[in-house]
Amino acid sequence: MTSINSVASSSTKTTGYVAKGFSGLVSGMETEEVVQAMTSDIQAKIDKLKQQQQKYTWKQDAYRTIISSLTNFQDKYFSYASPSTNLLSTALYNCSKKIPQGANAGKISVTKTSSSEDAAYQIASVKSLATKARYTGTCGIGGSTVSTGDINFGDRITNVAAGKSIEITYDDVRYTLTIPESEVTEGFEAKSMESLLTEALRQTYVEGSTTTTLADKLSFTTSGDKLVMKAKYSEDTAAFKISGGDTTALAALGFSVGQAGSASNPIEGASDVNVLQTVPFSVEGKKLTFDLDGLSKTISFDAADSAAIMAEATDADKRNKMAELINTKLEAAFGTGKIEVSANGDKLAFEVKDSTSILKITSSTTDTTGVNGIFGIEDGTTNRLDRTKTLAELGFTPTVTDASDSSKNIYKITVNGKEFEFKGNDELSSVLNKINNDEEAGVTITYLSSTNKFAITADEYGAMGKVDIADSTTGGNLAETLFGSAAAISAGTTKGTDLEMTVKYNGDTNETTIKRSSNSVSLDGINFNVEGTFGWTGEGETAVRDTTAEGVSFKSSSDTDDTIKVIKQMVEDYNKIIDSVNELISTKSRKSNKRGQAVYEPLTDAQRAEMTSDEIQKWEEKAKEGILFGDSTLTQLASSLRFAFSSKVGDLGFGKDIGITTASSYSGNGKLTIDEAKLKEALTNDPEKVKAMFTASAEEAPNSANSTLAGGFATRVKTLFESYAKTTGSYKGKLVQLAGLQNNATTDDNYIARQQKVLSNKLEYLETLLKTRQDRYQGQFTKLETYISRMNAQSSWLSSAFS
């Protein structure tokens, strides 16, 4: 017993192991500690493997940081997606610029030059700019007024379930189904409600899915005049039930709260469907929401409002009273003079007093809007064109009518000679998009909601662009309703014009007339935009040349600032990469002076449990130091970085010849410095040489001593960085092969990932072994406790028997 206790007292707690069974209750031994001590050799191996895994993870993170810096450098300085900083772009080294000169210089803006010579001409005059043909016409749908449907004040038949909600629990998840509104027609009962409830199921997604709806799990059918809810598939084991909802709607559907079912036991309504009920006219409890130019206000009707309306003698008086009440409420909500309501025959008309205002009317209460609602107006009705509606819903006259189904009606229009054909179920927005995206049509149609007009613009500048839209010669009114008649479009279209200017070449007394269909001109190595007219009085054919107007000439100037700025920034980023790489390979890990063992190793689970998060963070920062000390791959990269800019570029010379110097001392690590004055001089005097020193290909500037140093500086560095950080193609960069990248094909296909897999397999084996040993030892100690307990009992019995 003494020896066992001494082992227990000397053990060290290294895991979160908790003993099962008896734990020294009889013997007094610390069983958990004893078992831990007996399995400490396995636990030590587990800790060692986890520390190796952590080191690999830290190495991978460090490698990936370098990969990221290399790829970011390439994206910034070697990609044509970054034209302003692309060192391989010849345009970057073209520092020659042309500056417009003269009183009318503001009418011309130079965008690009490809010649360092002075321009041999001047722009003498600009008679007209290139414009696009354009037309603006008032839309034939929408305006200042929104009208309700016919308002009648007698008893009304309404669907008391429409717009209401019922709750269904399926597979222990509770769902709310909102019953859609629908037109009330004769014979509207069980079968019609089956369709509406099925639609409600389709609109409700099963929890955790964005594709599966309740309609894929449950269905509503009819049995005579009763509704039945059942599972969609007989093998479905999920239960379902009616959990709650609007009591009136449930009663009208024949259901009650608590009814439960399963695949083998459908839920059947207790009574016939009775949703169509006759109710007296009343606006009590009804609400209308008016959205005016983005400001939303809701008006409500109470019992007094309803009584005041019904107290009037005739239906016409009732409508006038209703208009009066709504006017009062709208003035309180929006102020005077915003919306005016008046009776218009059997309807009410809502008129916005500002013709540019956009009005939208909705309701949150049932039996208010919709074809069967009190106001007989579609929910969401607006005084502007609703482009989400189909052509059939908007009521256009079709070119070809399908009597059986209006969604199949055909509407034909011609746009600049291209005929388009649409169907009744096409939304207006898709109609407009199809025309706008068609190159043959050559127009862009834009709806201006504030003015309820369509603006149509030719895609092409100049006289070639045109706007010619008409309905099919065989009938239909789609184009005429939206844009106006063909004659109105023709008369109202402002035709496109060409750019017309005169140029006077040096030594020539005559002016040369130049016409273009665009205001962007390329002329003798100068690209410029013409932004205004000059040198003419009057417009069009009656314009007269003003020979006293000063022309625009171009002065050559060398501007190296942008190029120097890019090269300076490149040098800074390049030096940062050098610093990062050299810091990783030169930083040593913290070692003990006596035994040479690492002082800061990755923490074990047991060590972490005894430390604060701040202590863990500080420890790991020190443990990471030196993780890649002397790494051979990074050492090779650092060596290559030292020579990329110091080696000669073919027969062109060295970087120092144009002001880019590489540190000569070893401690300088190959970092670059810039002599701005020397670089500016090189760019000013011989920009072609500077360009070649950066962009020359390996064939143009070979290097016999080292093929990796062939080509210009940008070419070399691009090749070098790809050899370490390339992520595409069959051959990956050296660092990518080592560490891979996150969310990439190389995430699991790299050296470290494969090593981690090996360690994980070993770890899994050892953890299984540890648990097996712990359970075996614990079982033995439990038996020992049992034996000691029995011996103690026998001893006690013997003592009492012989006392």
CSV table of N, CA and C in Angstrom, one decimal, residues 497-629:
chain,number,residue,atom,x,y,z
A,497,THR,N,-25.2,63.9,-84.5
A,497,THR,CA,-24.3,64.7,-85.4
A,497,THR,C,-22.9,64.2,-85.3
A,498,ASP,N,-22.1,64.4,-86.4
A,498,ASP,CA,-20.7,64.0,-86.4
A,498,ASP,C,-19.9,65.2,-85.8
A,499,LEU,N,-18.7,64.8,-85.3
A,499,LEU,CA,-17.7,65.8,-85.0
A,499,LEU,C,-17.1,66.3,-86.3
A,500,GLU,N,-17.1,67.7,-86.4
A,500,GLU,CA,-16.6,68.3,-87.5
A,500,GLU,C,-15.6,69.4,-87.1
A,501,MET,N,-14.3,69.3,-87.5
A,501,MET,CA,-13.3,70.2,-87.1
A,501,MET,C,-12.4,70.5,-88.3
A,502,THR,N,-11.6,71.6,-88.2
A,502,THR,CA,-10.6,71.9,-89.3
A,502,THR,C,-9.3,71.8,-88.6
A,503,VAL,N,-8.3,71.3,-89.4
A,503,VAL,CA,-6.9,71.2,-88.9
A,503,VAL,C,-6.0,71.9,-89.9
A,504,LYS,N,-5.1,72.7,-89.4
A,504,LYS,CA,-4.1,73.4,-90.3
A,504,LYS,C,-2.7,72.9,-90.0
A,505,TYR,N,-2.1,72.3,-91.0
A,505,TYR,CA,-0.8,71.7,-90.9
A,505,TYR,C,0.2,72.8,-91.1
A,506,ASN,N,1.4,72.6,-90.4
A,506,ASN,CA,2.5,73.6,-90.5
A,506,ASN,C,2.9,73.8,-92.0
A,507,GLY,N,3.0,75.0,-92.4
A,507,GLY,CA,3.4,75.3,-93.8
A,507,GLY,C,2.3,75.3,-94.8
A,508,ASP,N,1.1,75.0,-94.4
A,508,ASP,CA,0.0,74.9,-95.3
A,508,ASP,C,-1.0,76.0,-95.0
A,509,THR,N,-1.4,76.8,-96.0
A,509,THR,CA,-2.2,78.0,-95.7
A,509,THR,C,-3.7,77.5,-95.7
A,510,ASN,N,-4.0,76.4,-96.2
A,510,ASN,CA,-5.4,75.9,-96.2
A,510,ASN,C,-5.7,75.0,-95.0
A,511,GLU,N,-7.0,75.0,-94.6
A,511,GLU,CA,-7.5,74.1,-93.5
A,511,GLU,C,-8.0,72.8,-94.1
A,512,THR,N,-7.8,71.7,-93.4
A,512,THR,CA,-8.3,70.4,-93.8
A,512,THR,C,-9.5,70.1,-92.9
A,513,THR,N,-10.6,69.8,-93.5
A,513,THR,CA,-11.8,69.4,-92.7
A,513,THR,C,-11.8,67.9,-92.4
A,514,ILE,N,-12.0,67.7,-91.1
A,514,ILE,CA,-12.0,66.3,-90.6
A,514,ILE,C,-13.3,66.0,-89.9
A,515,LYS,N,-14.0,64.9,-90.3
A,515,LYS,CA,-15.2,64.4,-89.6
A,515,LYS,C,-15.0,63.1,-89.0
A,516,ARG,N,-15.6,63.0,-87.8
A,516,ARG,CA,-15.5,61.7,-87.0
A,516,ARG,C,-16.9,61.5,-86.4
A,517,SER,N,-17.2,60.2,-86.1
A,517,SER,CA,-18.5,59.9,-85.4
A,517,SER,C,-18.3,59.8,-83.9
A,518,SER,N,-17.1,60.2,-83.5
A,518,SER,CA,-16.8,60.2,-82.0
A,518,SER,C,-16.0,61.4,-81.7
A,519,ASN,N,-16.1,61.9,-80.4
A,519,ASN,CA,-15.3,63.1,-80.0
A,519,ASN,C,-13.9,62.7,-79.5
A,520,SER,N,-13.6,61.4,-79.6
A,520,SER,CA,-12.3,60.9,-79.3
A,520,SER,C,-11.5,60.8,-80.6
A,521,VAL,N,-10.4,61.5,-80.8
A,521,VAL,CA,-9.7,61.5,-82.1
A,521,VAL,C,-8.3,61.1,-81.9
A,522,SER,N,-7.7,60.3,-82.8
A,522,SER,CA,-6.3,60.0,-82.8
A,522,SER,C,-5.7,60.6,-84.1
A,523,LEU,N,-4.8,61.5,-84.0
A,523,LEU,CA,-4.3,62.2,-85.1
A,523,LEU,C,-2.7,62.4,-85.0
A,524,ASP,N,-2.0,61.7,-85.9
A,524,ASP,CA,-0.5,61.8,-85.9
A,524,ASP,C,0.1,61.6,-84.6
A,525,GLY,N,-0.2,60.5,-83.9
A,525,GLY,CA,0.5,60.2,-82.6
A,525,GLY,C,-0.1,60.9,-81.4
A,526,ILE,N,-1.2,61.6,-81.5
A,526,ILE,CA,-1.8,62.3,-80.4
A,526,ILE,C,-3.2,61.9,-80.3
A,527,ASN,N,-3.6,61.3,-79.1
A,527,ASN,CA,-5.0,61.0,-78.9
A,527,ASN,C,-5.6,62.1,-78.0
A,528,PHE,N,-6.8,62.6,-78.4
A,528,PHE,CA,-7.4,63.7,-77.6
A,528,PHE,C,-8.9,63.7,-77.7
A,529,ASN,N,-9.5,64.3,-76.7
A,529,ASN,CA,-11.0,64.4,-76.7
A,529,ASN,C,-11.3,65.8,-77.0
A,530,VAL,N,-12.3,66.0,-77.9
A,530,VAL,CA,-12.8,67.4,-78.2
A,530,VAL,C,-14.1,67.6,-77.3
A,531,GLU,N,-14.0,68.7,-76.5
A,531,GLU,CA,-15.0,68.9,-75.5
A,531,GLU,C,-15.9,70.1,-75.7
A,532,GLY,N,-15.5,70.9,-76.8
A,532,GLY,CA,-16.3,72.1,-77.0
A,532,GLY,C,-16.1,72.7,-78.5
A,533,THR,N,-16.9,73.5,-78.9
A,533,THR,CA,-16.8,74.1,-80.3
A,533,THR,C,-16.1,75.5,-80.2
A,534,PHE,N,-15.4,75.9,-81.2
A,534,PHE,CA,-14.9,77.2,-81.3
A,534,PHE,C,-14.6,77.5,-82.8
A,535,GLY,N,-14.4,78.8,-83.1
A,535,GLY,CA,-14.0,79.2,-84.5
A,535,GLY,C,-15.2,79.3,-85.4
A,536,TRP,N,-16.4,79.2,-84.9
A,536,TRP,CA,-17.6,79.4,-85.8
A,536,TRP,C,-18.7,80.2,-85.0
A,537,THR,N,-19.4,81.0,-85.8
A,537,THR,CA,-20.6,81.7,-85.2
A,537,THR,C,-21.8,81.1,-85.8
A,538,GLY,N,-22.9,81.0,-85.0
A,538,GLY,CA,-24.1,80.4,-85.5
A,538,GLY,C,-24.0,78.9,-85.4
A,539,GLU,N,-25.1,78.2,-85.8
A,539,GLU,CA,-25.1,76.7,-85.7
A,539,GLU,C,-25.6,76.1,-86.9
A,540,GLY,N,-25.3,74.8,-87.1
A,540,GLY,CA,-25.8,74.0,-88.2
A,540,GLY,C,-25.3,74.5,-89.5
A,541,GLU,N,-26.1,74.4,-90.5
A,541,GLU,CA,-25.8,74.8,-91.9
A,541,GLU,C,-25.5,76.3,-92.1
A,542,THR,N,-26.1,77.1,-91.1
A,542,THR,CA,-25.9,78.6,-91.3
A,542,THR,C,-24.7,79.1,-90.5
A,543,ALA,N,-23.9,78.2,-89.9
A,543,ALA,CA,-22.7,78.6,-89.2
A,543,ALA,C,-21.7,79.2,-90.1
A,544,VAL,N,-21.0,80.3,-89.6
A,544,VAL,CA,-20.0,81.0,-90.4
A,544,VAL,C,-18.6,80.9,-89.8
A,545,ARG,N,-17.6,80.6,-90.5
A,545,ARG,CA,-16.3,80.4,-90.0
A,545,ARG,C,-15.8,81.7,-89.5
A,546,ASP,N,-15.3,81.7,-88.2
A,546,ASP,CA,-14.7,82.9,-87.6
A,546,ASP,C,-13.2,82.8,-87.7
A,547,THR,N,-12.6,83.4,-88.7
A,547,THR,CA,-11.1,83.2,-88.9
A,547,THR,C,-10.2,83.9,-87.9
A,548,THR,N,-10.9,84.8,-87.0
A,548,THR,CA,-10.1,85.5,-86.0
A,548,THR,C,-9.9,84.6,-84.8
A,549,ALA,N,-10.6,83.5,-84.6
A,549,ALA,CA,-10.5,82.7,-83.5
A,549,ALA,C,-9.1,82.0,-83.5
A,550,GLU,N,-8.5,81.9,-82.3
A,550,GLU,CA,-7.2,81.3,-82.1
A,550,GLU,C,-7.3,79.8,-82.1
A,551,GLY,N,-6.5,79.1,-82.9
A,551,GLY,CA,-6.5,77.6,-82.9
A,551,GLY,C,-5.8,77.1,-81.7
A,552,VAL,N,-5.8,75.7,-81.6
A,552,VAL,CA,-5.2,75.0,-80.5
A,552,VAL,C,-4.0,74.2,-81.0
A,553,SER,N,-2.8,74.5,-80.5
A,553,SER,CA,-1.6,73.8,-80.9
A,553,SER,C,-1.2,72.9,-79.7
A,554,PHE,N,-0.2,72.1,-79.9
A,554,PHE,CA,0.3,71.2,-78.9
A,554,PHE,C,1.8,71.3,-78.6
A,555,LYS,N,2.1,71.5,-77.3
A,555,LYS,CA,3.5,71.7,-76.9
A,555,LYS,C,4.0,70.4,-76.3
A,556,SER,N,5.2,69.9,-76.7
A,556,SER,CA,5.7,68.7,-76.1
A,556,SER,C,6.3,69.0,-74.7
A,557,SER,N,6.2,68.1,-73.8
A,557,SER,CA,6.7,68.2,-72.5
A,557,SER,C,7.0,66.9,-71.9
A,558,SER,N,8.1,66.8,-71.2
A,558,SER,CA,8.5,65.5,-70.5
A,558,SER,C,8.0,65.5,-69.1
A,559,ASP,N,7.2,64.6,-68.7
A,559,ASP,CA,6.7,64.5,-67.3
A,559,ASP,C,7.1,63.1,-66.8
A,560,THR,N,8.1,63.0,-66.0
A,560,THR,CA,8.6,61.7,-65.5
A,560,THR,C,8.1,61.4,-64.1
A,561,ASP,N,7.3,62.3,-63.5
A,561,ASP,CA,6.9,62.2,-62.1
A,561,ASP,C,6.1,60.9,-61.8
A,562,ASP,N,5.2,60.6,-62.7
A,562,ASP,CA,4.3,59.4,-62.5
A,562,ASP,C,5.2,58.1,-62.5
A,563,THR,N,6.1,58.0,-63.5
A,563,THR,CA,6.9,56.9,-63.7
A,563,THR,C,7.9,56.7,-62.5
A,564,ILE,N,8.5,57.8,-62.1
A,564,ILE,CA,9.4,57.7,-60.9
A,564,ILE,C,8.7,57.3,-59.7
A,565,LYS,N,7.4,57.8,-59.5
A,565,LYS,CA,6.6,57.4,-58.4
A,565,LYS,C,6.4,55.9,-58.3
A,566,VAL,N,6.1,55.3,-59.5
A,566,VAL,CA,5.8,53.9,-59.5
A,566,VAL,C,7.1,53.1,-59.2
A,567,ILE,N,8.2,53.5,-59.8
A,567,ILE,CA,9.5,52.8,-59.5
A,567,ILE,C,9.9,52.9,-58.1
A,568,LYS,N,9.7,54.1,-57.5
A,568,LYS,CA,10.0,54.3,-56.0
A,568,LYS,C,9.2,53.4,-55.2
A,569,GLN,N,7.9,53.3,-55.5
A,569,GLN,CA,7.0,52.5,-54.7
A,569,GLN,C,7.4,51.0,-54.8
A,570,MET,N,7.8,50.6,-56.1
A,570,MET,CA,8.2,49.2,-56.3
A,570,MET,C,9.4,48.9,-55.5
A,571,VAL,N,10.4,49.8,-55.4
A,571,VAL,CA,11.6,49.6,-54.6
A,571,VAL,C,11.2,49.4,-53.2
A,572,GLU,N,10.3,50.2,-52.6
A,572,GLU,CA,9.9,50.1,-51.2
A,572,GLU,C,9.3,48.7,-51.0
A,573,ASP,N,8.4,48.3,-51.8
A,573,ASP,CA,7.8,47.0,-51.7
A,573,ASP,C,8.8,45.9,-51.8
A,574,TYR,N,9.7,46.0,-52.7
A,574,TYR,CA,10.7,45.0,-53.0
A,574,TYR,C,11.6,44.9,-51.7
A,575,ASN,N,12.0,46.0,-51.2
A,575,ASN,CA,12.8,46.0,-50.0
A,575,ASN,C,12.1,45.4,-48.8
A,576,LYS,N,10.8,45.6,-48.7
A,576,LYS,CA,10.0,45.0,-47.6
A,576,LYS,C,10.0,43.5,-47.7
A,577,ILE,N,9.9,42.9,-48.9
A,577,ILE,CA,10.0,41.5,-49.1
A,577,ILE,C,11.4,41.0,-48.7
A,578,ILE,N,12.4,41.7,-49.1
A,578,ILE,CA,13.8,41.3,-48.7
A,578,ILE,C,13.9,41.3,-47.2
A,579,ASP,N,13.4,42.3,-46.5
A,579,ASP,CA,13.4,42.3,-45.0
A,579,ASP,C,12.7,41.2,-44.4
A,580,SER,N,11.5,40.9,-44.9
A,580,SER,CA,10.7,39.8,-44.4
A,580,SER,C,11.4,38.4,-44.5
A,581,VAL,N,11.9,38.2,-45.7
A,581,VAL,CA,12.6,36.9,-45.9
A,581,VAL,C,13.8,36.8,-45.0
A,582,ASN,N,14.6,37.8,-45.0
A,582,ASN,CA,15.8,37.7,-44.2
A,582,ASN,C,15.6,37.6,-42.7
A,583,GLU,N,14.5,38.3,-42.3
A,583,GLU,CA,14.2,38.2,-40.8
A,583,GLU,C,13.8,36.7,-40.5
A,584,LEU,N,13.1,36.0,-41.3
A,584,LEU,CA,12.7,34.7,-41.1
A,584,LEU,C,13.9,33.7,-41.0
A,585,ILE,N,14.9,33.9,-42.0
A,585,ILE,CA,16.0,32.9,-42.0
A,585,ILE,C,17.1,33.3,-41.1
A,586,SER,N,17.2,34.5,-40.6
A,586,SER,CA,18.3,34.9,-39.7
A,586,SER,C,17.9,34.9,-38.2
A,587,THR,N,16.6,34.9,-37.9
A,587,THR,CA,16.2,34.9,-36.5
A,587,THR,C,16.3,33.5,-35.9
A,588,LYS,N,17.1,33.4,-34.8
A,588,LYS,CA,17.3,32.1,-34.2
A,588,LYS,C,16.3,31.9,-33.1
A,589,SER,N,16.0,30.6,-32.9
A,589,SER,CA,15.1,30.3,-31.8
A,589,SER,C,15.8,30.4,-30.4
A,590,ARG,N,15.0,30.6,-29.4
A,590,ARG,CA,15.6,30.8,-28.1
A,590,ARG,C,16.1,29.5,-27.5
A,591,LYS,N,17.4,29.4,-27.2
A,591,LYS,CA,18.0,28.1,-26.7
A,591,LYS,C,18.5,28.3,-25.3
A,592,SER,N,18.6,27.2,-24.6
A,592,SER,CA,19.2,27.2,-23.3
A,592,SER,C,20.7,27.2,-23.4
A,593,ASN,N,21.4,28.0,-22.6
A,593,ASN,CA,22.8,28.1,-22.7
A,593,ASN,C,23.5,26.8,-22.3
A,594,LYS,N,22.9,26.0,-21.5
A,594,LYS,CA,23.6,24.8,-20.9
A,594,LYS,C,23.3,23.5,-21.8
A,595,ARG,N,22.1,23.2,-22.1
A,595,ARG,CA,21.8,22.0,-22.7
A,595,ARG,C,21.4,22.1,-24.2
A,596,GLY,N,21.3,23.3,-24.7
A,596,GLY,CA,21.0,23.5,-26.1
A,596,GLY,C,19.6,23.1,-26.5
A,597,GLN,N,18.7,23.0,-25.5
A,597,GLN,CA,17.3,22.6,-25.7
A,597,GLN,C,16.5,23.9,-25.9
A,598,ALA,N,15.5,23.9,-26.8
A,598,ALA,CA,14.6,25.1,-27.0
A,598,ALA,C,13.9,25.4,-25.7
A,599,VAL,N,14.0,26.6,-25.3
A,599,VAL,CA,13.3,27.1,-24.1
A,599,VAL,C,11.8,27.2,-24.3
A,600,TYR,N,11.4,27.7,-25.5
A,600,TYR,CA,10.0,28.0,-25.8
A,600,TYR,C,9.6,27.0,-26.9
A,601,GLU,N,8.9,25.9,-26.5
A,601,GLU,CA,8.3,25.0,-27.3
A,601,GLU,C,6.8,25.2,-27.4
A,602,PRO,N,6.1,24.7,-28.4
A,602,PRO,CA,4.7,24.9,-28.4
A,602,PRO,C,4.1,24.3,-27.2
A,603,LEU,N,3.0,24.9,-26.6
A,603,LEU,CA,2.4,24.5,-25.4
A,603,LEU,C,1.7,23.2,-25.5
A,604,THR,N,1.7,22.4,-24.5
A,604,THR,CA,0.8,21.2,-24.5
A,604,THR,C,-0.5,21.6,-24.0
A,605,ASP,N,-1.5,20.7,-24.1
A,605,ASP,CA,-2.8,21.0,-23.6
A,605,ASP,C,-2.9,21.3,-22.1
A,606,ALA,N,-2.1,20.5,-21.4
A,606,ALA,CA,-2.0,20.7,-19.9
A,606,ALA,C,-1.4,22.0,-19.5
A,607,GLN,N,-0.4,22.5,-20.3
A,607,GLN,CA,0.2,23.8,-20.0
A,607,GLN,C,-0.7,24.9,-20.3
A,608,ARG,N,-1.4,24.8,-21.4
A,608,ARG,CA,-2.4,25.8,-21.8
A,608,ARG,C,-3.5,26.0,-20.7
A,609,ALA,N,-3.9,24.9,-20.1
A,609,ALA,CA,-5.0,24.9,-19.1
A,609,ALA,C,-4.6,25.7,-17.9
A,610,GLU,N,-3.3,25.8,-17.6
A,610,GLU,CA,-2.8,26.5,-16.4
A,610,GLU,C,-2.4,27.9,-16.7
A,611,MET,N,-2.6,28.4,-17.9
A,611,MET,CA,-2.1,29.8,-18.3
A,611,MET,C,-3.3,30.6,-18.7
A,612,THR,N,-3.1,31.9,-18.6
A,612,THR,CA,-4.1,32.9,-19.1
A,612,THR,C,-4.0,33.1,-20.6
A,613,SER,N,-5.0,33.6,-21.3
A,613,SER,CA,-4.9,33.8,-22.7
A,613,SER,C,-3.7,34.8,-23.1
A,614,ASP,N,-3.5,35.8,-22.2
A,614,ASP,CA,-2.4,36.7,-22.4
A,614,ASP,C,-1.0,36.0,-22.3
A,615,GLU,N,-0.9,35.1,-21.3
A,615,GLU,CA,0.3,34.4,-21.1
A,615,GLU,C,0.6,33.4,-22.3
A,616,ILE,N,-0.5,32.8,-22.8
A,616,ILE,CA,-0.4,31.9,-24.0
A,616,ILE,C,0.1,32.7,-25.2
A,617,GLN,N,-0.5,33.9,-25.4
A,617,GLN,CA,-0.1,34.7,-26.6
A,617,GLN,C,1.3,35.1,-26.5
A,618,LYS,N,1.8,35.5,-25.4
A,618,LYS,CA,3.2,36.0,-25.2
A,618,LYS,C,4.1,34.8,-25.4
A,619,TRP,N,3.8,33.6,-24.8
A,619,TRP,CA,4.6,32.4,-25.0
A,619,TRP,C,4.7,32.0,-26.4
A,620,GLU,N,3.6,32.0,-27.2
A,620,GLU,CA,3.6,31.5,-28.5
A,620,GLU,C,4.4,32.5,-29.4
A,621,GLU,N,4.3,33.8,-29.1
A,621,GLU,CA,5.1,34.8,-29.9
A,621,GLU,C,6.6,34.4,-29.8
A,622,LYS,N,7.1,34.0,-28.6
A,622,LYS,CA,8.5,33.7,-28.5
A,622,LYS,C,8.8,32.3,-29.1
A,623,ALA,N,7.8,31.4,-29.0
A,623,ALA,CA,8.0,30.1,-29.5
A,623,ALA,C,8.1,30.1,-31.1
A,624,LYS,N,7.4,31.0,-31.7
A,624,LYS,CA,7.4,31.1,-33.2
A,624,LYS,C,8.8,31.7,-33.7
A,625,GLU,N,9.5,32.4,-32.8
A,625,GLU,CA,10.8,32.9,-33.3
A,625,GLU,C,11.7,31.8,-33.7
A,626,GLY,N,12.3,32.0,-34.9
A,626,GLY,CA,13.3,31.1,-35.4
A,626,GLY,C,12.7,29.9,-36.0
A,627,ILE,N,11.3,29.9,-36.3
A,627,ILE,CA,10.7,28.7,-36.8
A,627,ILE,C,11.2,28.3,-38.2
A,628,LEU,N,11.7,29.3,-39.0
A,628,LEU,CA,12.3,29.1,-40.3
A,628,LEU,C,13.8,29.5,-40.4
A,629,PHE,N,14.4,29.5,-39.2
A,629,PHE,CA,15.9,29.8,-39.2
A,629,PHE,C,16.7,29.0,-40.2
